[in-house]
Amino acid sequence: MCGITGYIGYREAYPIVIKGLQRLEYRGYDSAGIMLFDGQDIHVTKTKGKVVDLEALANNDEKSKKGSTGIGHTRWATHGVPNDVNSHPHTSMSGNLVIVHNGIIENYDTIKKELINRGYTFKSDTDTEVLVNLIEEVKKTEDCKLGKAVQIALNQVVGAYAIAVFDKSKTNEIVVARLGSPIAIGIGKDYKEFFVASDASPFIEYTNKAIYLEDEEMAVIKVGKGVKVRKIKDDSLVDTTIQELQLSLEQIEKGGYDHFMLKEIHEQPKAIQDTFRGRMLADEGIIKMSSVSNHLEKFLNADRIIIVACGTSWHAGLVGEYLFEDIARIPVEVEYASEFRYRNPIITEKDIVIAISQSGETADTLAAIKLAKSKGAFVFGVCNVVGSSIARETHSGSYTHAGPEIGVASTKAFTTQITVLTLIALKLGKAKGNISQTDFNSYIQMMRLIPSQVEKVLESDEHVKYISSIYKDATNCLYLGRGFNFPVALEGALKLKEISYIHAEGYPAAEMKHGPIALIDENMPIFVIATNKGHYEKVVSNIQEIKSRAGKIIAVVTEGDTTVKEIADHVIEIPETAEALTPLLTTIPLQLLSYHIAVMLGKNVDQPRNLAKSVTVE
Ligand code: M6R
C-alpha cells in the first residue's frame, strides 16, 4: 500500500530517492518522507502530501539533501491519519535507527505497551514507530548487530511488511525484509552501490540486476561486500539468484502523454498484441499456452472454475464467466476475493480457481488463493507483474504482458486480462470439442484484428472528449450493458467513480426496470452498450424506455448502426467483431470518457484521492 525506496553507495542519494518516490507514488500518496545520512548526521524530512510537497520542504534546507545514503517512503495511511508526524521514515527513540515500512504490524498495540513499560515514548500513532523501537530494544538487550536485531524483532511481530532500516552506527549497510509486501534490491557494479525499492522502477536506469526477496526473507546489504539473504524464521542463509530485469526506462515514463492513464489507454493495441504474441498461432490454427496444456486434464475434468479477484480484475473475471461458459461450457463462479476468503466457501479438489490481479500483490486475492490451495484446488494466476506474490503463489498461470501500469485506474490491465481469458476459453473450448475448428479459426482471425480495431476506436477520442464536455457536470450516471457487456458497464462506472468522483452505477440493461429506472430524469446521462450482437433488440427497447423518461442516452454501437443512432443523444462507434470479443472494444470509449471528464473537472487522474494502485492490506 506504500512505496519504499533507498540508496546506499557513492552518488548523491537525494535525487535518486526522490525520483524513486515519484515512480512509486502510484502505491500511495497521502504523505511522503526521506532520510539522508551525510556521513555524520541523520536528516529526516517528511510531510503530509505528495512527493512534490516533500521536495518543496527539502528545498528549504540543503542539509536535508546531503549524503550518499538515503531511504524514502510514500504512504497510503493504515495506522494513524495522514499527517506530518505519522509520515515515514520513523526514527527510534535514541535517534540511531531509521525505518520505512510498507504493511501493517497487527500486534503493534501489545508491543507498544511493553515498550512503554520499558520507558519508550512515541511521537506518532503508527505501528511502524513501534517496530523501529522494538528493533532498537532487541539490539540493546541482545547486544547484537542490526541484521540480527531485525531478525529477532520480526519474529515477534504479526502482520505484513516490507521494510528498509538504517543504523547510524553501521553506516555502510541497509537491512531490508519482506513478508507479504514486495521488495527488490538493485545491485550496482562491483557492489559499489545498492538500491532498494517496492518495485524495480526507481533504479532501472542504474542497474538491471536485482534480487527479489521472497516472503519471510531479509537481507543485509553492505556496500563493497554484497547482499546476504537469510530466512527470518531461523536465520539460515538463502541461496539467491540475481535476476536480469526486462523493464526499460521508457516503459515507466509518460512518453509525451499528460497522464499515465492516457498513455496506458493508448498502449492497449500493443498490449493486447503482446498478450497473444507467441500464444495465438493463427497460421497453425492453435493456441499455445503451456501453462494450460501442462494441466489440460485438470482443466478438462474440472467441475467448475471459480474466479477470484478485486475491482477491475473482478470485472475481467465476470467477462471470463461469459467466455468460459459460452465457449468452453465449463460452469463458472466469480467471487470477490475479499468475500470468498471469509465465507467458508465450498472448494474441492475438482475445482480450478483462477486468480486475476494486475499487481499480483492484492492482499485479499492472495488470501483467497491460499485458502483455495489449502482445500486442494488447482490455482491458476492471471497477473501482469512478473514475479509478483500471486504469480509465485499459484500452481500455474499466464502473464498478461501489458507492461507496467502506473495510473491507479486500471485500463490496459483489464483488456489484457480479458485477452488471456479469451485465449484460455478458446483453447479449452476446442479441447473439449465445444467449438469446431472452423469457429475456432474464425475467432482467431477476429482476435488478430482487435489491436487495429482498438486503434480505430481510439481515433474517436475527440468525439468522446466532446461528449465528456457535455456531461462532465453530471452528479449521477448509469451504465447499462447486457451479456458480455454487462461487466463492461460495471467497469465503465468504476472508472468514472474512481477518477472523477461522480457517482455512477453499472447495471445489466434489463435490470433497469427493477429499480434504477426511478432515477432517470432529464439530468441523468445513461451510457448504454448496444452492439449489434447478442441482445441488441432488447437493449434497443431499454434505450426506448430511457428515452421516454427523458434520460440522456450515450450509446456505444457497432459501425453502421442506424436504429440506436436515431434514438440516442450521442453514439460512439466500434468496429464489427464477434460478440465475445466486443468487451475489448466497448471498454475503450468508456475509459476515454472517464479520463476526459476527470481532466475537465481538474481531478488528479493518475492519483485519485483515497486510492492506491496495489491494495496490499485488507
Ligand atoms: O492489482 P489488482 O488487479 O489485484 O487490483 C485490484 C483492484 O484493486 C484494482 O483493479 C482497482 O479496482 C483499480 N483501481 C481499478 O481501476
JSON list of N, CA and C in Angstrom, two decimals, residues 302-309 317 324 330-337 340 343 345-348 350-356 368 372 377-380:
[
{"chain": "A", "resi": 302, "resn": "ALA", "atom": "N", "xyz": [-12.39, -30.48, -14.70]},
{"chain": "A", "resi": 302, "resn": "ALA", "atom": "CA", "xyz": [-12.82, -29.62, -13.58]},
{"chain": "A", "resi": 302, "resn": "ALA", "atom": "C", "xyz": [-14.35, -29.59, -13.48]},
{"chain": "A", "resi": 303, "resn": "ASP", "atom": "N", "xyz": [-14.85, -29.62, -12.23]},
{"chain": "A", "resi": 303, "resn": "ASP", "atom": "CA", "xyz": [-16.30, -29.48, -12.03]},
{"chain": "A", "resi": 303, "resn": "ASP", "atom": "C", "xyz": [-16.74, -28.05, -12.34]},
{"chain": "A", "resi": 304, "resn": "ARG", "atom": "N", "xyz": [-15.87, -27.13, -11.97]},
{"chain": "A", "resi": 304, "resn": "ARG", "atom": "CA", "xyz": [-16.20, -25.72, -12.21]},
{"chain": "A", "resi": 304, "resn": "ARG", "atom": "C", "xyz": [-14.93, -24.88, -12.06]},
{"chain": "A", "resi": 305, "resn": "ILE", "atom": "N", "xyz": [-15.03, -23.68, -12.56]},
{"chain": "A", "resi": 305, "resn": "ILE", "atom": "CA", "xyz": [-13.94, -22.71, -12.38]},
{"chain": "A", "resi": 305, "resn": "ILE", "atom": "C", "xyz": [-14.48, -21.64, -11.44]},
{"chain": "A", "resi": 306, "resn": "ILE", "atom": "N", "xyz": [-13.66, -21.31, -10.43]},
{"chain": "A", "resi": 306, "resn": "ILE", "atom": "CA", "xyz": [-14.03, -20.20, -9.55]},
{"chain": "A", "resi": 306, "resn": "ILE", "atom": "C", "xyz": [-13.02, -19.09, -9.83]},
{"chain": "A", "resi": 307, "resn": "ILE", "atom": "N", "xyz": [-13.52, -17.93, -10.21]},
{"chain": "A", "resi": 307, "resn": "ILE", "atom": "CA", "xyz": [-12.61, -16.81, -10.47]},
{"chain": "A", "resi": 307, "resn": "ILE", "atom": "C", "xyz": [-12.63, -15.90, -9.25]},
{"chain": "A", "resi": 308, "resn": "VAL", "atom": "N", "xyz": [-11.45, -15.60, -8.72]},
{"chain": "A", "resi": 308, "resn": "VAL", "atom": "CA", "xyz": [-11.37, -14.67, -7.58]},
{"chain": "A", "resi": 308, "resn": "VAL", "atom": "C", "xyz": [-10.54, -13.46, -7.98]},
{"chain": "A", "resi": 309, "resn": "ALA", "atom": "N", "xyz": [-10.99, -12.29, -7.60]},
{"chain": "A", "resi": 309, "resn": "ALA", "atom": "CA", "xyz": [-10.29, -11.05, -7.96]},
{"chain": "A", "resi": 309, "resn": "ALA", "atom": "C", "xyz": [-10.95, -9.88, -7.23]},
{"chain": "A", "resi": 317, "resn": "GLY", "atom": "N", "xyz": [-12.94, -10.83, -14.61]},
{"chain": "A", "resi": 317, "resn": "GLY", "atom": "CA", "xyz": [-13.38, -12.19, -14.25]},
{"chain": "A", "resi": 317, "resn": "GLY", "atom": "C", "xyz": [-14.81, -12.43, -14.68]},
{"chain": "A", "resi": 324, "resn": "PHE", "atom": "N", "xyz": [-15.98, -18.49, -20.57]},
{"chain": "A", "resi": 324, "resn": "PHE", "atom": "CA", "xyz": [-15.80, -19.92, -20.25]},
{"chain": "A", "resi": 324, "resn": "PHE", "atom": "C", "xyz": [-17.10, -20.71, -20.41]},
{"chain": "A", "resi": 330, "resn": "ILE", "atom": "N", "xyz": [-17.80, -24.67, -19.37]},
{"chain": "A", "resi": 330, "resn": "ILE", "atom": "CA", "xyz": [-17.40, -25.04, -18.01]},
{"chain": "A", "resi": 330, "resn": "ILE", "atom": "C", "xyz": [-18.14, -24.09, -17.07]},
{"chain": "A", "resi": 331, "resn": "PRO", "atom": "N", "xyz": [-18.81, -24.63, -16.04]},
{"chain": "A", "resi": 331, "resn": "PRO", "atom": "CA", "xyz": [-19.51, -23.73, -15.11]},
{"chain": "A", "resi": 331, "resn": "PRO", "atom": "C", "xyz": [-18.52, -22.82, -14.37]},
{"chain": "A", "resi": 332, "resn": "VAL", "atom": "N", "xyz": [-18.91, -21.58, -14.21]},
{"chain": "A", "resi": 332, "resn": "VAL", "atom": "CA", "xyz": [-18.00, -20.60, -13.59]},
{"chain": "A", "resi": 332, "resn": "VAL", "atom": "C", "xyz": [-18.72, -19.83, -12.48]},
{"chain": "A", "resi": 333, "resn": "GLU", "atom": "N", "xyz": [-18.00, -19.58, -11.42]},
{"chain": "A", "resi": 333, "resn": "GLU", "atom": "CA", "xyz": [-18.47, -18.65, -10.40]},
{"chain": "A", "resi": 333, "resn": "GLU", "atom": "C", "xyz": [-17.43, -17.56, -10.25]},
{"chain": "A", "resi": 334, "resn": "VAL", "atom": "N", "xyz": [-17.87, -16.33, -10.14]},
{"chain": "A", "resi": 334, "resn": "VAL", "atom": "CA", "xyz": [-16.93, -15.22, -9.99]},
{"chain": "A", "resi": 334, "resn": "VAL", "atom": "C", "xyz": [-17.12, -14.64, -8.60]},
{"chain": "A", "resi": 335, "resn": "GLU", "atom": "N", "xyz": [-16.05, -14.55, -7.87]},
{"chain": "A", "resi": 335, "resn": "GLU", "atom": "CA", "xyz": [-16.15, -14.16, -6.46]},
{"chain": "A", "resi": 335, "resn": "GLU", "atom": "C", "xyz": [-15.26, -12.95, -6.17]},
{"chain": "A", "resi": 336, "resn": "TYR", "atom": "N", "xyz": [-15.78, -12.04, -5.34]},
{"chain": "A", "resi": 336, "resn": "TYR", "atom": "CA", "xyz": [-14.90, -11.02, -4.79]},
{"chain": "A", "resi": 336, "resn": "TYR", "atom": "C", "xyz": [-13.95, -11.76, -3.85]},
{"chain": "A", "resi": 337, "resn": "ALA", "atom": "N", "xyz": [-12.66, -11.61, -4.05]},
{"chain": "A", "resi": 337, "resn": "ALA", "atom": "CA", "xyz": [-11.69, -12.32, -3.21]},
{"chain": "A", "resi": 337, "resn": "ALA", "atom": "C", "xyz": [-11.92, -12.01, -1.73]},
{"chain": "A", "resi": 340, "resn": "PHE", "atom": "N", "xyz": [-14.91, -14.14, -0.58]},
{"chain": "A", "resi": 340, "resn": "PHE", "atom": "CA", "xyz": [-14.59, -15.57, -0.72]},
{"chain": "A", "resi": 340, "resn": "PHE", "atom": "C", "xyz": [-13.72, -16.05, 0.44]},
{"chain": "A", "resi": 343, "resn": "ARG", "atom": "N", "xyz": [-15.90, -16.49, 3.73]},
{"chain": "A", "resi": 343, "resn": "ARG", "atom": "CA", "xyz": [-17.25, -17.03, 3.87]},
{"chain": "A", "resi": 343, "resn": "ARG", "atom": "C", "xyz": [-17.29, -18.55, 3.89]},
{"chain": "A", "resi": 345, "resn": "PRO", "atom": "N", "xyz": [-16.10, -20.95, 1.94]},
{"chain": "A", "resi": 345, "resn": "PRO", "atom": "CA", "xyz": [-16.67, -21.45, 0.68]},
{"chain": "A", "resi": 345, "resn": "PRO", "atom": "C", "xyz": [-16.45, -22.95, 0.51]},
{"chain": "A", "resi": 346, "resn": "ILE", "atom": "N", "xyz": [-17.32, -23.57, -0.27]},
{"chain": "A", "resi": 346, "resn": "ILE", "atom": "CA", "xyz": [-17.14, -25.00, -0.58]},
{"chain": "A", "resi": 346, "resn": "ILE", "atom": "C", "xyz": [-16.16, -25.08, -1.75]},
{"chain": "A", "resi": 347, "resn": "ILE", "atom": "N", "xyz": [-15.02, -25.66, -1.50]},
{"chain": "A", "resi": 347, "resn": "ILE", "atom": "CA", "xyz": [-14.00, -25.80, -2.56]},
{"chain": "A", "resi": 347, "resn": "ILE", "atom": "C", "xyz": [-13.56, -27.27, -2.54]},
{"chain": "A", "resi": 348, "resn": "THR", "atom": "N", "xyz": [-13.45, -27.84, -3.71]},
{"chain": "A", "resi": 348, "resn": "THR", "atom": "CA", "xyz": [-13.00, -29.24, -3.75]},
{"chain": "A", "resi": 348, "resn": "THR", "atom": "C", "xyz": [-11.77, -29.37, -4.66]},
{"chain": "A", "resi": 350, "resn": "LYS", "atom": "N", "xyz": [-11.65, -30.84, -7.28]},
{"chain": "A", "resi": 350, "resn": "LYS", "atom": "CA", "xyz": [-12.04, -30.80, -8.70]},
{"chain": "A", "resi": 350, "resn": "LYS", "atom": "C", "xyz": [-12.37, -29.37, -9.17]},
{"chain": "A", "resi": 351, "resn": "ASP", "atom": "N", "xyz": [-12.11, -28.40, -8.30]},
{"chain": "A", "resi": 351, "resn": "ASP", "atom": "CA", "xyz": [-12.32, -27.00, -8.69]},
{"chain": "A", "resi": 351, "resn": "ASP", "atom": "C", "xyz": [-11.01, -26.42, -9.21]},
{"chain": "A", "resi": 352, "resn": "ILE", "atom": "N", "xyz": [-11.16, -25.55, -10.18]},
{"chain": "A", "resi": 352, "resn": "ILE", "atom": "CA", "xyz": [-10.00, -24.76, -10.59]},
{"chain": "A", "resi": 352, "resn": "ILE", "atom": "C", "xyz": [-10.27, -23.32, -10.19]},
{"chain": "A", "resi": 353, "resn": "VAL", "atom": "N", "xyz": [-9.33, -22.74, -9.48]},
{"chain": "A", "resi": 353, "resn": "VAL", "atom": "CA", "xyz": [-9.50, -21.34, -9.08]},
{"chain": "A", "resi": 353, "resn": "VAL", "atom": "C", "xyz": [-8.59, -20.50, -9.96]},
{"chain": "A", "resi": 354, "resn": "ILE", "atom": "N", "xyz": [-9.19, -19.52, -10.63]},
{"chain": "A", "resi": 354, "resn": "ILE", "atom": "CA", "xyz": [-8.38, -18.58, -11.42]},
{"chain": "A", "resi": 354, "resn": "ILE", "atom": "C", "xyz": [-8.34, -17.26, -10.66]},
{"chain": "A", "resi": 355, "resn": "ALA", "atom": "N", "xyz": [-7.13, -16.86, -10.30]},
{"chain": "A", "resi": 355, "resn": "ALA", "atom": "CA", "xyz": [-6.96, -15.59, -9.58]},
{"chain": "A", "resi": 355, "resn": "ALA", "atom": "C", "xyz": [-6.46, -14.55, -10.56]},
{"chain": "A", "resi": 356, "resn": "ILE", "atom": "N", "xyz": [-7.17, -13.43, -10.63]},
{"chain": "A", "resi": 356, "resn": "ILE", "atom": "CA", "xyz": [-6.78, -12.38, -11.59]},
{"chain": "A", "resi": 356, "resn": "ILE", "atom": "C", "xyz": [-6.30, -11.16, -10.80]},
{"chain": "A", "resi": 368, "resn": "ALA", "atom": "N", "xyz": [-7.26, -15.43, -0.76]},
{"chain": "A", "resi": 368, "resn": "ALA", "atom": "CA", "xyz": [-8.22, -16.36, -1.39]},
{"chain": "A", "resi": 368, "resn": "ALA", "atom": "C", "xyz": [-7.47, -17.53, -2.04]},
{"chain": "A", "resi": 372, "resn": "ALA", "atom": "N", "xyz": [-7.85, -21.49, -1.16]},
{"chain": "A", "resi": 372, "resn": "ALA", "atom": "CA", "xyz": [-8.20, -22.48, -2.20]},
{"chain": "A", "resi": 372, "resn": "ALA", "atom": "C", "xyz": [-7.16, -23.59, -2.25]},
{"chain": "A", "resi": 377, "resn": "ALA", "atom": "N", "xyz": [-7.62, -27.21, -4.20]},
{"chain": "A", "resi": 377, "resn": "ALA", "atom": "CA", "xyz": [-7.95, -26.76, -5.56]},
{"chain": "A", "resi": 377, "resn": "ALA", "atom": "C", "xyz": [-6.68, -26.43, -6.34]},
{"chain": "A", "resi": 378, "resn": "PHE", "atom": "N", "xyz": [-6.77, -26.54, -7.65]},
{"chain": "A", "resi": 378, "resn": "PHE", "atom": "CA", "xyz": [-5.67, -26.14, -8.51]},
{"chain": "A", "resi": 378, "resn": "PHE", "atom": "C", "xyz": [-5.84, -24.64, -8.77]},
{"chain": "A", "resi": 379, "resn": "VAL", "atom": "N", "xyz": [-4.78, -23.87, -8.55]},
{"chain": "A", "resi": 379, "resn": "VAL", "atom": "CA", "xyz": [-4.92, -22.41, -8.67]},
{"chain": "A", "resi": 379, "resn": "VAL", "atom": "C", "xyz": [-4.08, -21.87, -9.82]},
{"chain": "A", "resi": 380, "resn": "PHE", "atom": "N", "xyz": [-4.75, -21.13, -10.68]},
{"chain": "A", "resi": 380, "resn": "PHE", "atom": "CA", "xyz": [-4.13, -20.58, -11.88]},
{"chain": "A", "resi": 380, "resn": "PHE", "atom": "C", "xyz": [-4.14, -19.05, -11.78]}
]
